[in-house]
Amino acid sequence: VRKKWVIGNWKMFTTAATAKQLAADVVKGVGGDDRVGVGLCPPFPYLPIVAEAVRGSPVELGAQDCYCEKEGAFTGEVSPWMLADIGCLFTLVGHSERRHKLGESDDIINRKVRAALDAGLYVVLCVGETLTQREAKRQESVLLFQFDAGLSGVTAEALKRVVLAYEPVWAIGTGKNATAEQAQEVHHHLRRRAAVLFGAEVAEKLPFLYGGSVKPDNAHALLTQPDIDGGLIGGASLKAADFLAIVKAGLP
Ligand code: PGA
């Protein structure tokens, strides 16, 4: 069985002080229990603060994004090698806010995925359809395209450090979640695609997280689906009690 993961994406929220407190509260709530993997993605400037807060605990540190080069004249960008250097285990790539608000293409997302893997990080690759695409019944082709493009050039060996996150854009920050059945169906479908591209054995081990308005009251229904291996949590990750309740919902 695949281990469940619950990852908090703090987006552009918190201050140095509240980030430190939130991380400390999560560490305290998790204790030594590593049955559910827990990860936190604070804003870049607070990564070292949260790294310090989670040190020695099972809580893992991740970034919200990275650039696709090791180093160079790329003003304002952050290299995945730098993230690994300061203790990040993983990074998100291709979050819908980056695709739709920052205009990231599937090509740049793929280059980021490969760079982060080269840097030794785990990658949480996010895919998701918009409401218009779903209403036009195009979600399947959109998701397959994002999946194939995002993982282009990734080997079956490197795929062991990839986690998929299905985040329907219409469910992010809207309070509207995909039903457990809708999410399960998409995950199952993408896993079948992974089997075609990388082989059944690797596909079977690939974790699929669901993201989009996961809250304490819907977490259990979502996280108990056979192909939902955890959650990527936005809003509810900013409150330690809510986030910890979701972690608890992932317990075997
Ligand atoms: P949400 O965000 O939980 O606030 O909907 C999810 C995400 O963007 O990862």
XYZ file of N, CA and C and ligand atoms in Angstrom:
765
model
N 0.835 -1.210 0.000
C 0.000 0.000 0.000
C 0.874 1.266 0.000
N 0.327 2.288 -0.644
C 1.060 3.553 -0.717
C 0.808 4.359 0.552
N 1.881 4.959 1.063
C 1.745 5.812 2.246
C 0.979 7.079 1.877
N 0.183 7.586 2.798
C -0.548 8.830 2.531
C 0.322 10.039 2.886
N 0.166 11.101 2.097
C 0.892 12.348 2.338
C -0.086 13.511 2.427
N 0.129 14.383 3.383
C -0.666 15.607 3.476
C 0.308 16.785 3.459
N 0.166 17.622 2.439
C 1.112 18.721 2.235
C 0.388 20.055 2.324
N 0.948 20.948 3.108
C 0.380 22.280 3.264
C 1.072 23.267 2.338
N 0.282 23.933 1.516
C 0.804 24.973 0.620
C 0.345 26.317 1.180
N 1.275 27.020 1.792
C 0.915 28.266 2.472
C 0.757 29.437 1.505
N 1.094 29.202 0.226
C 0.975 30.264 -0.800
C 1.660 31.548 -0.313
N 1.086 32.719 -0.627
C 1.752 33.971 -0.221
C 1.105 34.503 1.062
N 1.105 33.625 2.072
C 0.559 33.990 3.377
C 1.627 33.752 4.451
N 1.374 34.223 5.618
C 2.194 34.178 6.845
C 3.221 35.323 6.892
N 3.746 35.511 8.079
C 4.875 36.424 8.304
C 5.969 35.559 8.909
N 7.132 36.125 9.131
C 8.208 35.338 9.750
C 7.721 34.752 11.079
N 7.025 35.576 11.848
C 6.585 35.126 13.177
C 5.477 34.075 13.093
N 4.476 34.296 12.224
C 3.371 33.325 12.173
C 3.805 32.031 11.478
N 4.761 32.135 10.550
C 5.280 30.921 9.894
C 5.972 30.038 10.935
N 6.764 30.679 11.776
C 7.494 29.943 12.817
C 6.504 29.258 13.771
N 5.465 29.986 14.161
C 4.469 29.467 15.091
C 3.664 28.327 14.470
N 3.229 28.538 13.223
C 2.433 27.526 12.530
C 3.227 26.227 12.378
N 4.489 26.361 11.977
C 5.334 25.169 11.815
C 5.514 24.469 13.155
N 5.736 25.252 14.212
C 5.930 24.661 15.541
C 4.664 23.932 15.995
N 3.504 24.515 15.714
C 2.239 23.874 16.099
C 2.027 22.569 15.332
N 2.387 22.568 14.059
C 2.241 21.344 13.259
C 3.198 20.268 13.774
N 4.434 20.657 14.041
C 5.429 19.705 14.560
C 4.938 19.092 15.870
N 4.400 19.939 16.724
C 3.906 19.474 18.022
C 2.733 18.499 17.824
N 1.813 18.857 16.938
C 0.644 18.014 16.701
C 0.998 16.675 16.074
N 1.993 16.668 15.200
C 2.398 15.429 14.528
C 3.153 14.529 15.506
N 3.936 15.140 16.381
C 4.741 14.369 17.338
C 5.721 13.482 16.596
N 5.836 12.217 17.022
C 6.771 11.326 16.349
C 6.076 10.442 15.323
N 4.805 10.735 15.059
C 4.007 9.847 14.216
C 4.295 10.073 12.732
N 4.874 9.077 12.087
C 5.176 9.255 10.664
C 4.326 8.338 9.780
N 3.195 7.876 10.312
C 2.335 6.988 9.504
C 1.741 7.734 8.325
N 1.468 9.034 8.509
C 1.085 9.893 7.381
C 2.257 10.841 7.144
N 2.733 10.924 5.919
C 3.804 11.866 5.623
C 3.237 13.282 5.659
N 3.971 14.199 6.253
C 3.504 15.585 6.344
C 4.569 16.499 5.755
N 4.144 17.421 4.905
C 5.077 18.376 4.318
C 4.518 19.783 4.399
N 5.411 20.761 4.523
C 4.994 22.158 4.586
C 5.729 22.960 3.517
N 4.984 23.791 2.800
C 5.572 24.649 1.765
C 5.338 26.120 2.115
N 6.242 26.699 2.879
C 6.107 28.128 3.207
C 6.612 28.987 2.042
N 6.360 30.282 2.095
C 6.948 31.179 1.090
C 8.488 31.108 1.166
N 9.166 31.376 0.058
C 10.640 31.264 0.000
C 11.376 31.902 1.181
N 11.045 33.165 1.559
C 11.867 33.795 2.607
C 11.785 33.088 3.953
N 10.713 32.305 4.154
C 10.541 31.669 5.456
C 10.997 30.210 5.466
N 11.540 29.741 4.351
C 12.014 28.343 4.305
C 13.026 28.043 5.424
N 14.039 28.899 5.622
C 15.015 28.572 6.687
C 14.388 28.573 8.077
N 13.412 29.447 8.287
C 12.736 29.499 9.597
C 11.975 28.192 9.840
N 11.268 27.737 8.800
C 10.496 26.502 8.936
C 11.434 25.288 8.967
N 12.534 25.367 8.240
C 13.533 24.275 8.284
C 13.995 24.071 9.723
N 14.227 25.167 10.399
C 14.675 25.113 11.798
C 13.569 24.508 12.690
N 12.337 24.941 12.442
C 11.214 24.484 13.278
C 10.931 22.985 13.114
N 11.163 22.444 11.914
C 10.830 21.025 11.682
C 12.024 20.089 11.903
N 13.195 20.674 12.159
C 14.399 19.845 12.324
C 14.181 18.783 13.406
N 14.545 17.529 13.075
C 14.431 16.447 14.054
C 13.024 15.858 14.163
N 12.071 16.429 13.414
C 10.703 15.903 13.431
C 10.446 15.187 12.106
N 9.340 14.428 12.005
C 9.052 13.772 10.724
C 8.489 14.735 9.668
N 8.259 15.996 10.035
C 7.668 16.953 9.085
C 8.724 17.386 8.064
N 8.347 17.286 6.785
C 9.294 17.586 5.706
C 9.063 18.986 5.144
N 10.144 19.542 4.596
C 10.101 20.900 4.065
C 10.046 20.872 2.534
N 9.192 21.708 1.976
C 9.117 21.804 0.517
C 8.966 23.247 0.081
N 9.269 23.500 -1.195
C 9.100 24.839 -1.754
C 7.848 24.852 -2.625
N 7.374 26.031 -2.939
C 6.151 26.159 -3.749
C 6.445 26.172 -5.247
N 7.706 26.377 -5.576
C 8.085 26.497 -6.981
C 9.608 26.506 -7.050
N 10.155 26.389 -8.249
C 11.592 26.578 -8.433
C 11.818 26.981 -9.875
N 13.043 27.361 -10.196
C 13.365 27.664 -11.590
C 13.957 26.413 -12.241
N 14.185 26.486 -13.546
C 14.605 25.290 -14.275
C 16.102 25.272 -14.599
N 16.890 26.103 -13.916
C 18.336 26.099 -14.154
C 19.048 25.981 -12.819
N 20.304 25.523 -12.897
C 21.089 25.340 -11.672
C 21.532 26.681 -11.105
N 22.050 27.545 -11.984
C 22.464 28.889 -11.562
C 22.580 29.766 -12.797
N 22.735 31.050 -12.582
C 22.908 31.934 -13.729
C 22.241 33.270 -13.519
N 22.219 34.056 -14.590
C 21.638 35.396 -14.533
C 20.130 35.291 -14.732
N 19.421 34.936 -13.678
C 17.965 34.775 -13.716
C 17.395 35.527 -12.519
N 17.378 36.833 -12.640
C 16.998 37.696 -11.525
C 15.660 37.306 -10.911
N 15.670 37.124 -9.627
C 14.429 36.837 -8.906
C 14.070 35.371 -8.832
N 14.792 34.512 -9.561
C 14.433 33.089 -9.571
C 15.197 32.313 -8.508
N 14.709 31.123 -8.197
C 15.326 30.285 -7.164
C 15.635 28.906 -7.758
N 16.886 28.495 -7.629
C 17.327 27.222 -8.195
C 16.921 26.055 -7.295
N 16.515 24.936 -7.907
C 16.203 23.760 -7.075
C 17.418 23.261 -6.295
N 18.623 23.522 -6.811
C 19.836 23.122 -6.081
C 19.958 23.943 -4.783
N 19.525 25.210 -4.858
C 19.536 26.048 -3.645
C 18.536 25.500 -2.631
N 17.395 25.057 -3.138
C 16.360 24.517 -2.246
C 16.868 23.251 -1.546
N 17.534 22.386 -2.321
C 18.097 21.170 -1.736
C 19.158 21.552 -0.700
N 19.927 22.582 -1.034
C 21.019 23.040 -0.177
C 20.524 23.483 1.205
N 19.345 24.091 1.256
C 18.861 24.564 2.565
C 17.910 23.561 3.242
N 17.830 22.354 2.685
C 17.098 21.311 3.416
C 15.706 20.995 2.905
N 15.358 21.486 1.723
C 14.058 21.080 1.159
C 14.145 19.649 0.663
N 13.093 18.890 0.893
C 13.008 17.531 0.369
C 12.345 17.552 -1.003
N 11.434 18.521 -1.185
C 10.630 18.515 -2.413
C 10.245 19.929 -2.810
N 9.700 20.029 -4.021
C 9.115 21.296 -4.460
C 7.836 21.022 -5.238
N 6.888 21.925 -5.128
C 5.724 21.873 -6.012
C 6.169 22.412 -7.365
N 5.573 21.917 -8.437
C 5.816 22.480 -9.768
C 4.481 22.489 -10.518
N 4.230 23.562 -11.229
C 3.051 23.607 -12.093
C 1.743 23.847 -11.370
N 1.809 24.462 -10.176
C 0.557 24.786 -9.487
C -0.310 25.643 -10.412
N -1.619 25.471 -10.333
C -2.500 26.169 -11.282
C -2.376 27.687 -11.164
N -2.025 28.181 -9.968
C -1.854 29.633 -9.861
C -0.656 30.099 -10.669
N 0.332 29.249 -10.799
C 1.488 29.594 -11.633
C 1.135 29.419 -13.114
N 0.360 28.405 -13.418
C -0.044 28.226 -14.820
C -0.929 29.385 -15.267
N -1.917 29.752 -14.436
C -2.938 30.693 -14.904
C -2.692 32.144 -14.519
N -2.047 32.382 -13.353
C -1.805 33.775 -12.972
C -0.432 34.259 -13.419
N 0.529 33.333 -13.538
C 1.876 33.719 -13.932
C 2.210 33.275 -15.358
N 1.273 32.616 -15.996
C 1.440 32.258 -17.410
C 2.466 31.171 -17.695
N 2.667 30.246 -16.773
C 3.652 29.184 -17.032
C 3.111 28.171 -18.042
N 3.969 27.828 -18.983
C 3.576 26.877 -20.030
C 3.938 25.456 -19.610
N 3.369 24.489 -20.308
C 3.715 23.097 -20.031
C 5.195 22.846 -20.279
N 5.768 23.597 -21.221
C 7.186 23.412 -21.527
C 8.069 23.849 -20.351
N 7.783 25.029 -19.796
C 8.624 25.483 -18.669
C 8.393 24.588 -17.451
N 7.158 24.126 -17.296
C 6.858 23.240 -16.161
C 7.664 21.941 -16.288
N 7.723 21.405 -17.501
C 8.513 20.199 -17.721
C 9.997 20.440 -17.425
N 10.497 21.600 -17.846
C 11.914 21.896 -17.572
C 12.159 22.040 -16.070
N 11.193 22.596 -15.359
C 11.322 22.715 -13.894
C 11.301 21.331 -13.236
N 10.401 20.473 -13.719
C 10.322 19.109 -13.158
C 11.673 18.422 -13.300
N 12.244 18.503 -14.517
C 13.500 17.792 -14.760
C 14.659 18.389 -13.968
N 14.671 19.731 -13.855
C 15.745 20.381 -13.085
C 15.654 19.987 -11.607
N 14.432 20.006 -11.069
C 14.269 19.672 -9.649
C 14.682 18.221 -9.389
N 14.335 17.323 -10.314
C 14.745 15.921 -10.158
C 16.260 15.801 -10.245
N 16.873 16.550 -11.178
C 18.339 16.537 -11.305
C 19.002 17.033 -10.022
N 18.323 17.967 -9.349
C 18.882 18.518 -8.113
C 18.697 17.556 -6.934
N 17.990 16.452 -7.183
C 17.810 15.449 -6.130
C 16.552 15.638 -5.303
N 15.714 16.594 -5.715
C 14.476 16.836 -4.966
C 13.376 15.871 -5.413
N 12.398 15.691 -4.560
C 11.131 15.098 -4.974
C 10.311 16.221 -5.612
N 9.445 15.867 -6.548
C 8.640 16.872 -7.235
C 7.161 16.544 -7.074
N 6.384 17.532 -6.678
C 4.929 17.381 -6.673
C 4.420 18.130 -7.902
N 4.106 17.385 -8.947
C 3.636 17.990 -10.202
C 2.120 18.157 -10.150
N 1.671 19.411 -10.293
C 0.236 19.687 -10.206
C -0.394 19.768 -11.590
N -1.535 19.123 -11.738
C -2.310 19.207 -12.973
C -3.760 19.490 -12.597
N -4.509 20.083 -13.513
C -5.921 20.341 -13.210
C -6.604 21.105 -14.320
N -7.888 20.810 -14.490
C -8.660 21.465 -15.544
C -9.434 22.660 -14.986
N -9.737 23.615 -15.842
C -10.570 24.756 -15.433
C -12.047 24.359 -15.537
N -12.905 25.224 -15.020
C -14.343 24.954 -15.081
C -14.833 24.897 -16.532
N -14.358 25.836 -17.345
C -14.759 25.854 -18.763
C -14.371 24.550 -19.443
N -13.160 24.070 -19.147
C -12.708 22.817 -19.763
C -13.556 21.638 -19.285
N -13.901 21.639 -18.007
C -14.729 20.537 -17.499
C -16.124 20.594 -18.124
N -16.689 21.808 -18.197
C -18.035 21.927 -18.756
C -18.085 21.536 -20.231
N -16.959 21.754 -20.910
C -16.893 21.354 -22.325
C -16.490 19.885 -22.466
N -16.447 19.184 -21.334
C -16.055 17.767 -21.276
C -14.662 17.540 -21.863
N -13.805 18.537 -21.656
C -12.444 18.410 -22.172
C -11.451 18.044 -21.076
N -11.944 17.774 -19.856
C -10.996 17.602 -18.750
C -10.030 16.451 -18.971
N -10.532 15.375 -19.608
C -9.678 14.219 -19.787
C -8.485 14.532 -20.699
N -8.772 15.190 -21.816
C -7.668 15.492 -22.734
C -6.723 16.534 -22.135
N -7.275 17.504 -21.398
C -6.434 18.524 -20.769
C -5.488 17.884 -19.750
N -6.054 17.008 -18.925
C -5.245 16.383 -17.874
C -4.177 15.469 -18.465
N -4.550 14.720 -19.491
C -3.566 13.829 -20.113
C -2.452 14.643 -20.757
N -2.829 15.767 -21.368
C -1.812 16.604 -21.999
C -0.846 17.154 -20.949
N -1.399 17.687 -19.848
C -0.535 18.246 -18.791
C 0.352 17.162 -18.176
N -0.214 15.989 -18.014
C 0.516 14.857 -17.431
C 1.689 14.449 -18.339
N 1.380 14.212 -19.609
C 2.414 13.785 -20.562
C 3.485 14.854 -20.731
N 3.031 16.110 -20.875
C 3.987 17.199 -21.115
C 4.855 17.420 -19.876
N 4.241 17.388 -18.713
C 4.983 17.637 -17.475
C 6.058 16.593 -17.221
N 5.777 15.361 -17.639
C 6.704 14.259 -17.345
C 7.556 13.864 -18.551
N 7.490 14.649 -19.611
C 8.274 14.337 -20.801
C 9.768 14.284 -20.461
N 10.439 13.227 -20.893
C 11.879 13.099 -20.656
C 12.242 12.609 -19.259
N 11.248 12.335 -18.431
C 11.526 11.805 -17.087
C 11.628 10.284 -17.196
N 12.656 9.702 -16.603
C 12.842 8.256 -16.693
C 11.990 7.553 -15.625
N 11.786 6.264 -15.818
C 11.028 5.481 -14.832
C 11.749 5.526 -13.484
N 13.074 5.577 -13.519
C 13.855 5.647 -12.278
C 13.590 6.967 -11.544
N 13.635 8.074 -12.297
C 13.404 9.392 -11.678
C 11.952 9.552 -11.225
N 11.047 8.840 -11.895
C 9.623 8.940 -11.537
C 9.371 8.502 -10.086
N 10.307 7.734 -9.540
C 10.163 7.314 -8.134
C 10.180 8.515 -7.197
N 10.684 9.662 -7.688
C 10.693 10.870 -6.848
C 9.630 11.872 -7.305
N 8.637 11.383 -8.041
C 7.546 12.258 -8.474
C 6.255 11.896 -7.748
N 5.531 12.928 -7.368
C 4.198 12.792 -6.783
C 3.279 13.625 -7.669
N 2.114 13.099 -8.008
C 1.158 13.865 -8.816
C 0.143 14.531 -7.904
N -0.249 15.720 -8.246
C -1.343 16.350 -7.488
C -2.408 16.772 -8.480
N -3.594 16.215 -8.311
C -4.730 16.618 -9.148
C -5.470 17.725 -8.424
N -5.463 18.902 -9.046
C -6.124 20.049 -8.436
C -7.030 20.730 -9.453
N -8.305 20.327 -9.480
C -9.218 20.990 -10.410
C -9.272 22.486 -10.082
N -9.019 23.315 -11.082
C -8.895 24.759 -10.840
C -10.162 25.328 -10.217
N -11.314 24.795 -10.613
C -12.593 25.272 -10.093
C -12.807 24.934 -8.630
N -11.930 24.115 -8.061
C -12.086 23.718 -6.662
C -11.085 24.406 -5.745
N -10.140 25.142 -6.330
C -9.076 25.726 -5.508
C -9.515 27.048 -4.901
N -9.552 27.075 -3.576
C -9.883 28.302 -2.859
C -11.325 28.734 -3.043
N -12.166 27.842 -3.576
C -13.547 28.205 -3.865
C -14.518 27.611 -2.854
N -14.011 26.708 -2.019
C -14.896 26.020 -1.089
C -15.680 24.912 -1.781
N -15.402 24.730 -3.076
C -16.102 23.726 -3.871
C -15.101 22.607 -4.151
N -15.312 21.442 -3.601
C -14.342 20.380 -3.852
C -14.883 19.392 -4.870
N -13.956 18.708 -5.547
C -14.397 17.595 -6.387
C -14.937 16.548 -5.431
N -15.950 15.796 -5.841
C -16.416 14.727 -4.963
C -15.328 13.659 -4.927
N -15.394 12.840 -3.885
C -14.409 11.770 -3.752
C -14.429 10.895 -5.009
N -15.625 10.684 -5.568
C -15.750 9.829 -6.753
C -15.118 10.490 -7.982
N -15.348 11.804 -8.142
C -14.749 12.515 -9.286
C -13.221 12.454 -9.206
N -12.691 12.718 -8.011
C -11.237 12.724 -7.847
C -10.674 11.319 -8.059
N -11.340 10.338 -7.489
C -10.895 8.952 -7.644
C -10.827 8.566 -9.131
N -11.849 8.972 -9.867
C -11.917 8.619 -11.286
C -10.724 9.207 -12.054
N -10.431 10.484 -11.778
C -9.304 11.133 -12.460
C -7.983 10.458 -12.079
N -7.800 10.194 -10.790
C -6.542 9.588 -10.340
C -6.346 8.213 -10.986
N -7.420 7.461 -11.037
C -7.354 6.124 -11.599
C -6.950 6.194 -13.078
N -7.551 7.154 -13.748
C -7.294 7.357 -15.164
C -5.829 7.743 -15.412
N -5.330 8.673 -14.604
C -3.945 9.121 -14.772
C -2.962 8.005 -14.390
N -3.353 7.189 -13.422
C -2.476 6.077 -13.062
C -2.370 5.084 -14.222
N -3.494 4.886 -14.912
C -3.452 3.989 -16.080
C -2.533 4.559 -17.154
N -2.574 5.892 -17.295
C -1.701 6.546 -18.269
C -0.223 6.358 -17.868
N 0.032 6.488 -16.565
C 1.398 6.309 -16.058
C 1.888 4.890 -16.359
N 0.975 3.931 -16.285
C 1.348 2.542 -16.563
C 1.761 2.384 -18.025
N 1.040 3.077 -18.908
C 1.377 3.020 -20.330
C 2.751 3.636 -20.570
N 3.010 4.767 -19.931
C 4.255 5.494 -20.181
C 5.461 4.902 -19.454
N 5.238 4.401 -18.237
C 6.388 4.026 -17.401
C 6.367 2.576 -16.921
N 5.313 1.855 -17.231
C 5.216 0.469 -16.768
C 4.327 0.364 -15.538
N 3.666 -0.790 -15.425
C 2.649 -0.977 -14.382
C 3.217 -0.893 -12.965
N 4.420 -1.433 -12.807
C 4.997 -1.499 -11.461
C 5.264 -0.095 -10.906
N 5.869 0.759 -11.721
C 6.176 2.136 -11.293
C 4.875 2.910 -11.081
N 3.927 2.707 -11.995
C 2.653 3.430 -11.908
C 1.914 3.097 -10.624
N 1.997 1.852 -10.223
C 1.312 1.397 -9.020
C 1.843 2.113 -7.783
N 3.117 2.498 -7.842
C 3.744 3.142 -6.667
C 3.610 4.663 -6.706
N 3.159 5.216 -7.822
C 3.101 6.675 -7.969
C 2.001 7.262 -7.076
N 2.373 8.163 -6.143
C 1.336 8.735 -5.269
C 0.562 9.845 -5.975
N -0.747 9.850 -5.784
C -1.621 10.884 -6.340
C -2.293 11.635 -5.197
N -1.997 12.928 -5.092
C -2.661 13.751 -4.084
C -3.833 14.474 -4.729
N -4.854 14.740 -3.920
C -5.945 15.580 -4.403
C -5.836 16.944 -3.720
N -6.079 18.002 -4.479
C -6.074 19.348 -3.891
C -7.248 20.154 -4.396
N -7.764 21.002 -3.565
C -8.896 21.846 -3.942
C -9.943 21.792 -2.861
N -9.872 22.790 -1.946
C -10.847 22.891 -0.857
C -10.957 21.629 0.000
N -9.818 21.007 0.282
C -9.833 19.918 1.261
C -9.922 20.553 2.646
N -10.890 20.094 3.416
C -11.139 20.632 4.755
C -11.288 19.446 5.702
N -11.258 19.718 7.021
C -11.404 18.591 7.957
C -12.670 17.769 7.696
N -13.756 18.429 7.265
C -15.005 17.661 7.141
C -15.144 16.859 5.842
N -14.326 17.119 4.838
C -14.425 16.276 3.634
C -13.175 15.412 3.440
N -12.172 15.584 4.323
C -10.887 14.890 4.138
C -11.034 13.373 4.200
N -11.849 12.893 5.127
C -11.948 11.440 5.288
C -12.490 10.782 4.015
N -13.578 11.355 3.472
C -14.183 10.770 2.264
C -13.182 10.760 1.107
N -12.408 11.839 0.987
C -11.446 11.921 -0.116
C -10.273 10.964 0.108
N -9.712 11.008 1.308
C -8.459 10.278 1.551
C -8.640 8.772 1.688
N -9.889 8.306 1.720
C -10.088 6.859 1.815
C -10.368 6.227 0.442
N -10.333 7.035 -0.611
C -10.497 6.473 -1.961
C -9.229 5.682 -2.329
N -9.393 4.587 -3.081
C -8.226 3.729 -3.347
C -7.078 4.410 -4.108
N -7.386 5.371 -4.972
C -6.310 6.011 -5.739
C -5.991 7.424 -5.252
N -6.514 7.823 -4.105
C -6.162 9.123 -3.530
C -5.197 8.885 -2.376
N -3.960 9.314 -2.598
C -2.897 8.982 -1.648
C -2.541 10.150 -0.739
N -3.432 11.126 -0.671
C -3.166 12.241 0.226
C -3.765 13.523 -0.315
N -3.390 14.623 0.314
C -3.972 15.901 -0.074
C -2.938 17.006 -0.149
N -3.194 17.940 -1.051
C -2.415 19.179 -1.120
C -3.365 20.270 -0.629
N -3.019 20.859 0.500
C -3.963 21.697 1.230
C -3.543 23.158 1.179
N -4.423 24.015 0.713
C -4.144 25.454 0.694
C -4.688 26.101 1.951
N -5.873 26.720 1.821
C -6.478 27.486 2.911
C -6.442 26.808 4.278
N -6.836 25.542 4.314
C -6.924 24.859 5.612
C -5.556 24.560 6.220
N -4.475 24.750 5.448
C -3.140 24.478 6.021
C -2.636 25.663 6.833
N -3.370 26.770 6.783
C -2.936 27.965 7.529
C -3.436 27.951 8.969
N -4.266 26.966 9.293
C -4.713 26.797 10.675
C -4.233 25.443 11.137
N -3.366 25.428 12.141
C -2.748 24.170 12.580
C -3.804 23.118 12.922
N -4.870 23.524 13.624
C -5.870 22.537 14.057
C -6.555 21.887 12.856
N -6.901 22.694 11.852
C -7.554 22.149 10.648
C -6.600 21.236 9.888
N -5.373 21.716 9.735
C -4.383 20.929 8.985
C -4.142 19.586 9.682
N -4.000 19.624 11.000
C -3.747 18.392 11.752
C -4.946 17.444 11.692
N -6.142 18.011 11.632
C -7.338 17.157 11.507
C -7.317 16.437 10.156
N -6.840 17.121 9.129
C -6.748 16.486 7.798
C -5.673 15.391 7.814
N -4.547 15.690 8.476
C -3.490 14.666 8.607
C -4.073 13.417 9.279
N -4.846 13.631 10.317
C -5.461 12.524 11.055
C -6.404 11.719 10.163
N -7.098 12.414 9.270
C -8.017 11.726 8.360
C -7.272 10.794 7.410
N -5.959 10.998 7.268
C -5.161 10.144 6.371
C -4.605 8.924 7.065
N -4.837 8.810 8.367
C -4.272 7.661 9.111
C -4.837 6.340 8.586
N -3.977 5.304 8.544
C -4.460 4.023 8.051
C -5.519 3.425 8.981
P -7.267 25.262 -1.284
O -5.937 25.280 -2.189
O -7.122 24.114 -0.328
O -7.258 26.591 -0.585
O -8.420 25.091 -2.206
C -5.407 24.104 -2.703
C -4.127 24.409 -3.453
O -4.075 25.379 -4.209
O -3.129 23.677 -3.316
